[in-house]
Amino acid sequence: MNATLTAAPARAFDPSGRPPGWIAEQTVAFFSANPDEILTAEDIAAKFGGARSAAHTCLAQAVEAGQVKRERDKEGVYVYSRGDGAPAAAKRAHVASSLSVRSAREFTLAEKSLIAKVHGFMPAQQLLDILNDRLRSDLGDDARPYTMAQLQEIVDRVAPTAPAGGHDWASLRKLLAVAKRDGVLAKVTGQVIDDFAVVWGLNARQVMALKDTLLSDRGDEQ
């Protein structure tokens, strides 16, 4: 679309009276003026309005375009800083071009077991960091690290297949019952869903649907 922002047709405003994209525009402008600053989702919500959980969704396009950088700090909390201007798609293409590069070793049986147990509940980059910490501990700091492509290969092998009954509500209820019985469902919190939404680029409506489905009996966590 060739029209500029000022010439674009009027769009619906959110309940706060701000146009869609306002938070992202203000955040990008803030980092342009303060390139060394780092903000959490809470900081962004406090500065520019909106809910903390909505900050991730509002900034998704800015992160994809390279205007804003999103990463985890030492405590595992997502933080935002000035982007390097390189679109995420270009970075992924660079990663794809190096798929043939292998680490110093293949995943051990213990590491494969760890991946199988936690890959569905932990962001992929965080899991990869843990595995590389183990690798460096075993082989030294100079060891070539595991790659995201290697991790994805294992995840693809161990990922559970769809329920035999399909993807209808009845099948989903059976799957949730099994997860509850095994104690898996109890580990799913509002924060886990927010982090999942960031990693997989879910929109606000999808996040709300997930919380309604998985946290229906824990209203205080939604």
PDB file of C-alpha atoms in Angstrom:
ATOM      1  CA  MET A   1       0.000   0.000   0.000  1.00  0.00           C
ATOM      2  CA  ASN A   2       1.499   3.306  -1.082  1.00  0.00           C
ATOM      3  CA  ALA A   3      -0.538   5.592   1.159  1.00  0.00           C
ATOM      4  CA  THR A   4       1.320   7.219   4.033  1.00  0.00           C
ATOM      5  CA  LEU A   5       0.260   6.885   7.641  1.00  0.00           C
ATOM      6  CA  THR A   6      -1.296  10.359   7.624  1.00  0.00           C
ATOM      7  CA  ALA A   7      -3.249   9.638   4.459  1.00  0.00           C
ATOM      8  CA  ALA A   8      -4.438   6.168   5.523  1.00  0.00           C
ATOM      9  CA  PRO A   9      -8.147   5.685   6.233  1.00  0.00           C
ATOM     10  CA  ALA A  10      -9.193   6.092   9.830  1.00  0.00           C
ATOM     11  CA  ARG A  11      -8.900   2.861  11.795  1.00  0.00           C
ATOM     12  CA  ALA A  12     -10.662   1.693  14.920  1.00  0.00           C
ATOM     13  CA  PHE A  13      -9.226   2.934  18.197  1.00  0.00           C
ATOM     14  CA  ASP A  14      -8.594   0.715  21.199  1.00  0.00           C
ATOM     15  CA  PRO A  15     -10.462   1.366  24.489  1.00  0.00           C
ATOM     16  CA  SER A  16      -7.757   3.785  25.616  1.00  0.00           C
ATOM     17  CA  GLY A  17      -8.446   6.010  22.584  1.00  0.00           C
ATOM     18  CA  ARG A  18      -5.122   5.297  20.890  1.00  0.00           C
ATOM     19  CA  PRO A  19      -4.862   4.083  17.280  1.00  0.00           C
ATOM     20  CA  PRO A  20      -3.525   0.594  16.501  1.00  0.00           C
ATOM     21  CA  GLY A  21       0.258   0.620  16.316  1.00  0.00           C
ATOM     22  CA  TRP A  22       0.572   3.572  18.681  1.00  0.00           C
ATOM     23  CA  ILE A  23       2.531   1.646  21.315  1.00  0.00           C
ATOM     24  CA  ALA A  24       4.935   0.283  18.698  1.00  0.00           C
ATOM     25  CA  GLU A  25       5.473   3.726  17.167  1.00  0.00           C
ATOM     26  CA  GLN A  26       6.153   5.281  20.569  1.00  0.00           C
ATOM     27  CA  THR A  27       8.544   2.474  21.527  1.00  0.00           C
ATOM     28  CA  VAL A  28      10.517   2.773  18.283  1.00  0.00           C
ATOM     29  CA  ALA A  29      10.707   6.545  18.742  1.00  0.00           C
ATOM     30  CA  PHE A  30      11.862   6.097  22.351  1.00  0.00           C
ATOM     31  CA  PHE A  31      14.718   3.780  21.372  1.00  0.00           C
ATOM     32  CA  SER A  32      15.735   6.105  18.535  1.00  0.00           C
ATOM     33  CA  ALA A  33      16.147   8.876  21.101  1.00  0.00           C
ATOM     34  CA  ASN A  34      17.585   6.572  23.790  1.00  0.00           C
ATOM     35  CA  PRO A  35      19.606   3.895  21.948  1.00  0.00           C
ATOM     36  CA  ASP A  36      21.227   2.486  25.103  1.00  0.00           C
ATOM     37  CA  GLU A  37      18.004   2.001  27.063  1.00  0.00           C
ATOM     38  CA  ILE A  38      16.455  -1.393  27.804  1.00  0.00           C
ATOM     39  CA  LEU A  39      12.762  -1.806  28.642  1.00  0.00           C
ATOM     40  CA  THR A  40      10.689  -4.685  29.961  1.00  0.00           C
ATOM     41  CA  ALA A  41       7.077  -5.269  28.949  1.00  0.00           C
ATOM     42  CA  GLU A  42       6.083  -3.702  32.275  1.00  0.00           C
ATOM     43  CA  ASP A  43       8.157  -0.598  31.476  1.00  0.00           C
ATOM     44  CA  ILE A  44       6.512  -0.267  28.068  1.00  0.00           C
ATOM     45  CA  ALA A  45       3.036  -0.670  29.539  1.00  0.00           C
ATOM     46  CA  ALA A  46       3.800   1.972  32.176  1.00  0.00           C
ATOM     47  CA  LYS A  47       5.267   4.455  29.668  1.00  0.00           C
ATOM     48  CA  PHE A  48       2.853   4.066  26.788  1.00  0.00           C
ATOM     49  CA  GLY A  49      -0.252   2.426  28.270  1.00  0.00           C
ATOM     50  CA  GLY A  50      -1.926  -0.916  27.764  1.00  0.00           C
ATOM     51  CA  ALA A  51      -1.521  -4.264  29.508  1.00  0.00           C
ATOM     52  CA  ARG A  52       1.884  -5.835  30.066  1.00  0.00           C
ATOM     53  CA  SER A  53       0.878  -9.000  28.187  1.00  0.00           C
ATOM     54  CA  ALA A  54      -0.280  -6.908  25.218  1.00  0.00           C
ATOM     55  CA  ALA A  55       3.143  -5.292  24.793  1.00  0.00           C
ATOM     56  CA  HIS A  56       4.572  -8.423  23.163  1.00  0.00           C
ATOM     57  CA  THR A  57       1.782  -8.534  20.597  1.00  0.00           C
ATOM     58  CA  CYS A  58       1.922  -4.791  19.906  1.00  0.00           C
ATOM     59  CA  LEU A  59       5.657  -4.929  19.210  1.00  0.00           C
ATOM     60  CA  ALA A  60       5.657  -8.132  17.135  1.00  0.00           C
ATOM     61  CA  GLN A  61       5.790  -6.324  13.777  1.00  0.00           C
ATOM     62  CA  ALA A  62       8.468  -3.896  14.970  1.00  0.00           C
ATOM     63  CA  VAL A  63      10.592  -6.848  16.129  1.00  0.00           C
ATOM     64  CA  GLU A  64      10.044  -8.644  12.816  1.00  0.00           C
ATOM     65  CA  ALA A  65      11.120  -5.509  10.923  1.00  0.00           C
ATOM     66  CA  GLY A  66      14.278  -5.147  13.021  1.00  0.00           C
ATOM     67  CA  GLN A  67      13.186  -1.817  14.508  1.00  0.00           C
ATOM     68  CA  VAL A  68      13.116  -3.273  18.018  1.00  0.00           C
ATOM     69  CA  LYS A  69      15.207  -6.087  19.462  1.00  0.00           C
ATOM     70  CA  ARG A  70      13.654  -8.633  21.826  1.00  0.00           C
ATOM     71  CA  GLU A  71      15.711 -11.028  23.925  1.00  0.00           C
ATOM     72  CA  ARG A  72      15.812 -12.594  27.392  1.00  0.00           C
ATOM     73  CA  ASP A  73      17.909 -11.186  30.215  1.00  0.00           C
ATOM     74  CA  LYS A  74      19.845 -13.288  32.756  1.00  0.00           C
ATOM     75  CA  GLU A  75      16.655 -13.886  34.755  1.00  0.00           C
ATOM     76  CA  GLY A  76      14.824 -15.164  31.683  1.00  0.00           C
ATOM     77  CA  VAL A  77      12.620 -12.060  31.371  1.00  0.00           C
ATOM     78  CA  TYR A  78      11.938 -10.644  27.905  1.00  0.00           C
ATOM     79  CA  VAL A  79      13.468  -7.187  27.430  1.00  0.00           C
ATOM     80  CA  TYR A  80      13.406  -4.773  24.512  1.00  0.00           C
ATOM     81  CA  SER A  81      16.084  -2.500  23.099  1.00  0.00           C
ATOM     82  CA  ARG A  82      16.896  -0.648  19.885  1.00  0.00           C
ATOM     83  CA  GLY A  83      16.869  -2.908  16.828  1.00  0.00           C
ATOM     84  CA  ASP A  84      19.705  -3.232  14.347  1.00  0.00           C
ATOM     85  CA  GLY A  85      17.433  -2.605  11.360  1.00  0.00           C
ATOM     86  CA  ALA A  86      17.888  -6.105   9.967  1.00  0.00           C
ATOM     87  CA  PRO A  87      14.506  -7.795   9.336  1.00  0.00           C
ATOM     88  CA  ALA A  88      13.986 -11.052  11.209  1.00  0.00           C
ATOM     89  CA  ALA A  89      13.230 -12.797   7.909  1.00  0.00           C
ATOM     90  CA  ALA A  90      16.753 -11.999   6.692  1.00  0.00           C
ATOM     91  CA  LYS A  91      18.237 -13.350   9.904  1.00  0.00           C
ATOM     92  CA  ARG A  92      16.260 -16.570   9.551  1.00  0.00           C
ATOM     93  CA  ALA A  93      17.470 -16.896   5.978  1.00  0.00           C
ATOM     94  CA  HIS A  94      21.051 -16.573   7.221  1.00  0.00           C
ATOM     95  CA  VAL A  95      20.418 -19.321   9.761  1.00  0.00           C
ATOM     96  CA  ALA A  96      18.862 -21.510   7.081  1.00  0.00           C
ATOM     97  CA  SER A  97      21.918 -21.056   4.884  1.00  0.00           C
ATOM     98  CA  SER A  98      24.109 -22.549   7.603  1.00  0.00           C
ATOM     99  CA  LEU A  99      22.029 -25.673   8.291  1.00  0.00           C
ATOM    100  CA  SER A 100      24.951 -27.830   7.227  1.00  0.00           C
ATOM    101  CA  VAL A 101      27.080 -26.499  10.086  1.00  0.00           C
ATOM    102  CA  ARG A 102      27.057 -29.055  12.887  1.00  0.00           C
ATOM    103  CA  SER A 103      28.028 -28.756  16.522  1.00  0.00           C
ATOM    104  CA  ALA A 104      31.015 -30.418  18.151  1.00  0.00           C
ATOM    105  CA  ARG A 105      28.845 -33.493  18.830  1.00  0.00           C
ATOM    106  CA  GLU A 106      25.327 -34.826  18.376  1.00  0.00           C
ATOM    107  CA  PHE A 107      22.841 -34.611  21.241  1.00  0.00           C
ATOM    108  CA  THR A 108      23.434 -37.230  23.928  1.00  0.00           C
ATOM    109  CA  LEU A 109      20.689 -39.625  25.056  1.00  0.00           C
ATOM    110  CA  ALA A 110      20.219 -37.562  28.219  1.00  0.00           C
ATOM    111  CA  GLU A 111      19.879 -34.361  26.201  1.00  0.00           C
ATOM    112  CA  LYS A 112      17.387 -35.965  23.808  1.00  0.00           C
ATOM    113  CA  SER A 113      15.347 -37.067  26.823  1.00  0.00           C
ATOM    114  CA  LEU A 114      15.426 -33.509  28.190  1.00  0.00           C
ATOM    115  CA  ILE A 115      14.284 -32.091  24.844  1.00  0.00           C
ATOM    116  CA  ALA A 116      11.406 -34.574  24.653  1.00  0.00           C
ATOM    117  CA  LYS A 117      10.196 -33.661  28.128  1.00  0.00           C
ATOM    118  CA  VAL A 118      10.399 -29.864  28.070  1.00  0.00           C
ATOM    119  CA  HIS A 119      10.336 -28.665  24.460  1.00  0.00           C
ATOM    120  CA  GLY A 120       6.599 -28.051  24.627  1.00  0.00           C
ATOM    121  CA  PHE A 121       6.835 -25.830  27.701  1.00  0.00           C
ATOM    122  CA  MET A 122      10.094 -23.914  27.241  1.00  0.00           C
ATOM    123  CA  PRO A 123      10.989 -21.384  24.523  1.00  0.00           C
ATOM    124  CA  ALA A 124      13.272 -23.004  21.970  1.00  0.00           C
ATOM    125  CA  GLN A 125      16.081 -20.464  22.414  1.00  0.00           C
ATOM    126  CA  GLN A 126      16.100 -20.935  26.197  1.00  0.00           C
ATOM    127  CA  LEU A 127      16.254 -24.721  25.789  1.00  0.00           C
ATOM    128  CA  LEU A 128      19.070 -24.387  23.251  1.00  0.00           C
ATOM    129  CA  ASP A 129      21.020 -22.164  25.674  1.00  0.00           C
ATOM    130  CA  ILE A 130      20.713 -24.801  28.405  1.00  0.00           C
ATOM    131  CA  LEU A 131      21.899 -27.551  26.069  1.00  0.00           C
ATOM    132  CA  ASN A 132      24.872 -25.470  24.951  1.00  0.00           C
ATOM    133  CA  ASP A 133      25.776 -24.791  28.572  1.00  0.00           C
ATOM    134  CA  ARG A 134      25.975 -28.567  29.046  1.00  0.00           C
ATOM    135  CA  LEU A 135      28.029 -28.905  25.878  1.00  0.00           C
ATOM    136  CA  ARG A 136      30.571 -26.296  26.988  1.00  0.00           C
ATOM    137  CA  SER A 137      30.745 -27.899  30.421  1.00  0.00           C
ATOM    138  CA  ASP A 138      31.638 -31.241  28.833  1.00  0.00           C
ATOM    139  CA  LEU A 139      33.889 -30.141  25.964  1.00  0.00           C
ATOM    140  CA  GLY A 140      35.150 -26.696  26.908  1.00  0.00           C
ATOM    141  CA  ASP A 141      34.303 -23.123  25.951  1.00  0.00           C
ATOM    142  CA  ASP A 142      35.730 -23.497  22.442  1.00  0.00           C
ATOM    143  CA  ALA A 143      33.348 -26.305  21.458  1.00  0.00           C
ATOM    144  CA  ARG A 144      31.131 -25.488  18.478  1.00  0.00           C
ATOM    145  CA  PRO A 145      27.612 -25.034  19.920  1.00  0.00           C
ATOM    146  CA  TYR A 146      24.435 -26.854  19.011  1.00  0.00           C
ATOM    147  CA  THR A 147      22.351 -25.055  16.394  1.00  0.00           C
ATOM    148  CA  MET A 148      18.645 -24.294  16.328  1.00  0.00           C
ATOM    149  CA  ALA A 149      18.376 -26.532  13.260  1.00  0.00           C
ATOM    150  CA  GLN A 150      19.743 -29.496  15.245  1.00  0.00           C
ATOM    151  CA  LEU A 151      17.301 -28.838  18.062  1.00  0.00           C
ATOM    152  CA  GLN A 152      14.404 -28.608  15.634  1.00  0.00           C
ATOM    153  CA  GLU A 153      15.375 -31.967  14.115  1.00  0.00           C
ATOM    154  CA  ILE A 154      14.983 -33.641  17.514  1.00  0.00           C
ATOM    155  CA  VAL A 155      11.780 -31.769  18.319  1.00  0.00           C
ATOM    156  CA  ASP A 156      10.267 -32.906  15.026  1.00  0.00           C
ATOM    157  CA  ARG A 157      11.055 -36.523  15.909  1.00  0.00           C
ATOM    158  CA  VAL A 158       9.625 -36.446  19.424  1.00  0.00           C
ATOM    159  CA  ALA A 159       6.663 -34.138  18.825  1.00  0.00           C
ATOM    160  CA  PRO A 160       3.470 -35.998  19.719  1.00  0.00           C
ATOM    161  CA  THR A 161       1.077 -36.803  16.920  1.00  0.00           C
ATOM    162  CA  ALA A 162      -2.440 -35.393  16.825  1.00  0.00           C
ATOM    163  CA  PRO A 163      -5.077 -37.162  18.978  1.00  0.00           C
ATOM    164  CA  ALA A 164      -6.608 -40.131  17.185  1.00  0.00           C
ATOM    165  CA  GLY A 165     -10.025 -38.484  17.352  1.00  0.00           C
ATOM    166  CA  GLY A 166      -8.845 -35.401  15.462  1.00  0.00           C
ATOM    167  CA  HIS A 167      -8.871 -31.749  16.506  1.00  0.00           C
ATOM    168  CA  ASP A 168     -12.497 -31.326  17.560  1.00  0.00           C
ATOM    169  CA  TRP A 169     -13.585 -30.191  21.019  1.00  0.00           C
ATOM    170  CA  ALA A 170     -14.196 -33.744  22.260  1.00  0.00           C
ATOM    171  CA  SER A 171     -10.653 -34.785  21.317  1.00  0.00           C
ATOM    172  CA  LEU A 172      -9.239 -31.660  22.911  1.00  0.00           C
ATOM    173  CA  ARG A 173     -11.074 -32.406  26.160  1.00  0.00           C
ATOM    174  CA  LYS A 174      -9.573 -35.900  26.207  1.00  0.00           C
ATOM    175  CA  LEU A 175      -6.118 -34.463  25.619  1.00  0.00           C
ATOM    176  CA  LEU A 176      -6.604 -31.926  28.423  1.00  0.00           C
ATOM    177  CA  ALA A 177      -7.790 -34.683  30.750  1.00  0.00           C
ATOM    178  CA  VAL A 178      -4.615 -36.666  30.093  1.00  0.00           C
ATOM    179  CA  ALA A 179      -2.483 -33.543  30.620  1.00  0.00           C
ATOM    180  CA  LYS A 180      -4.264 -32.840  33.900  1.00  0.00           C
ATOM    181  CA  ARG A 181      -3.853 -36.428  35.077  1.00  0.00           C
ATOM    182  CA  ASP A 182      -0.124 -36.376  34.300  1.00  0.00           C
ATOM    183  CA  GLY A 183       0.380 -33.033  36.046  1.00  0.00           C
ATOM    184  CA  VAL A 184       1.323 -31.226  32.844  1.00  0.00           C
ATOM    185  CA  LEU A 185      -1.675 -28.898  32.801  1.00  0.00           C
ATOM    186  CA  ALA A 186      -0.857 -27.626  36.289  1.00  0.00           C
ATOM    187  CA  LYS A 187       2.483 -26.333  34.964  1.00  0.00           C
ATOM    188  CA  VAL A 188       0.774 -24.145  32.354  1.00  0.00           C
ATOM    189  CA  THR A 189       0.399 -20.625  33.774  1.00  0.00           C
ATOM    190  CA  GLY A 190      -0.588 -17.301  32.314  1.00  0.00           C
ATOM    191  CA  GLN A 191       3.100 -16.393  32.043  1.00  0.00           C
ATOM    192  CA  VAL A 192       3.867 -19.633  30.175  1.00  0.00           C
ATOM    193  CA  ILE A 193       1.122 -18.811  27.683  1.00  0.00           C
ATOM    194  CA  ASP A 194       2.411 -15.222  27.291  1.00  0.00           C
ATOM    195  CA  ASP A 195       5.918 -16.523  26.584  1.00  0.00           C
ATOM    196  CA  PHE A 196       4.529 -19.098  24.148  1.00  0.00           C
ATOM    197  CA  ALA A 197       2.647 -16.305  22.369  1.00  0.00           C
ATOM    198  CA  VAL A 198       5.846 -14.294  21.971  1.00  0.00           C
ATOM    199  CA  VAL A 199       7.832 -17.209  20.555  1.00  0.00           C
ATOM    200  CA  TRP A 200       5.128 -18.269  18.093  1.00  0.00           C
ATOM    201  CA  GLY A 201       3.792 -14.791  17.247  1.00  0.00           C
ATOM    202  CA  LEU A 202       0.226 -15.312  18.457  1.00  0.00           C
ATOM    203  CA  ASN A 203      -2.187 -12.404  18.365  1.00  0.00           C
ATOM    204  CA  ALA A 204      -4.219 -11.166  21.330  1.00  0.00           C
ATOM    205  CA  ARG A 205      -7.305 -13.145  20.316  1.00  0.00           C
ATOM    206  CA  GLN A 206      -5.365 -16.398  20.091  1.00  0.00           C
ATOM    207  CA  VAL A 207      -3.761 -15.754  23.484  1.00  0.00           C
ATOM    208  CA  MET A 208      -7.173 -15.152  25.052  1.00  0.00           C
ATOM    209  CA  ALA A 209      -8.517 -18.379  23.529  1.00  0.00           C
ATOM    210  CA  LEU A 210      -5.585 -20.342  24.932  1.00  0.00           C
ATOM    211  CA  LYS A 211      -6.065 -18.883  28.393  1.00  0.00           C
ATOM    212  CA  ASP A 212      -9.812 -19.519  28.304  1.00  0.00           C
ATOM    213  CA  THR A 213      -9.163 -23.150  27.390  1.00  0.00           C
ATOM    214  CA  LEU A 214      -6.204 -23.978  29.627  1.00  0.00           C
ATOM    215  CA  LEU A 215      -6.846 -21.738  32.638  1.00  0.00           C
ATOM    216  CA  SER A 216     -10.623 -21.960  32.826  1.00  0.00           C
ATOM    217  CA  ASP A 217     -10.486 -23.371  36.356  1.00  0.00           C
ATOM    218  CA  ARG A 218      -7.843 -20.878  37.494  1.00  0.00           C
ATOM    219  CA  GLY A 219      -9.442 -17.520  36.831  1.00  0.00           C
ATOM    220  CA  ASP A 220      -6.921 -15.658  38.997  1.00  0.00           C
ATOM    221  CA  GLU A 221      -4.094 -16.440  36.562  1.00  0.00           C
ATOM    222  CA  GLN A 222      -5.727 -15.120  33.381  1.00  0.00           C
TER     223      GLN A 222
END
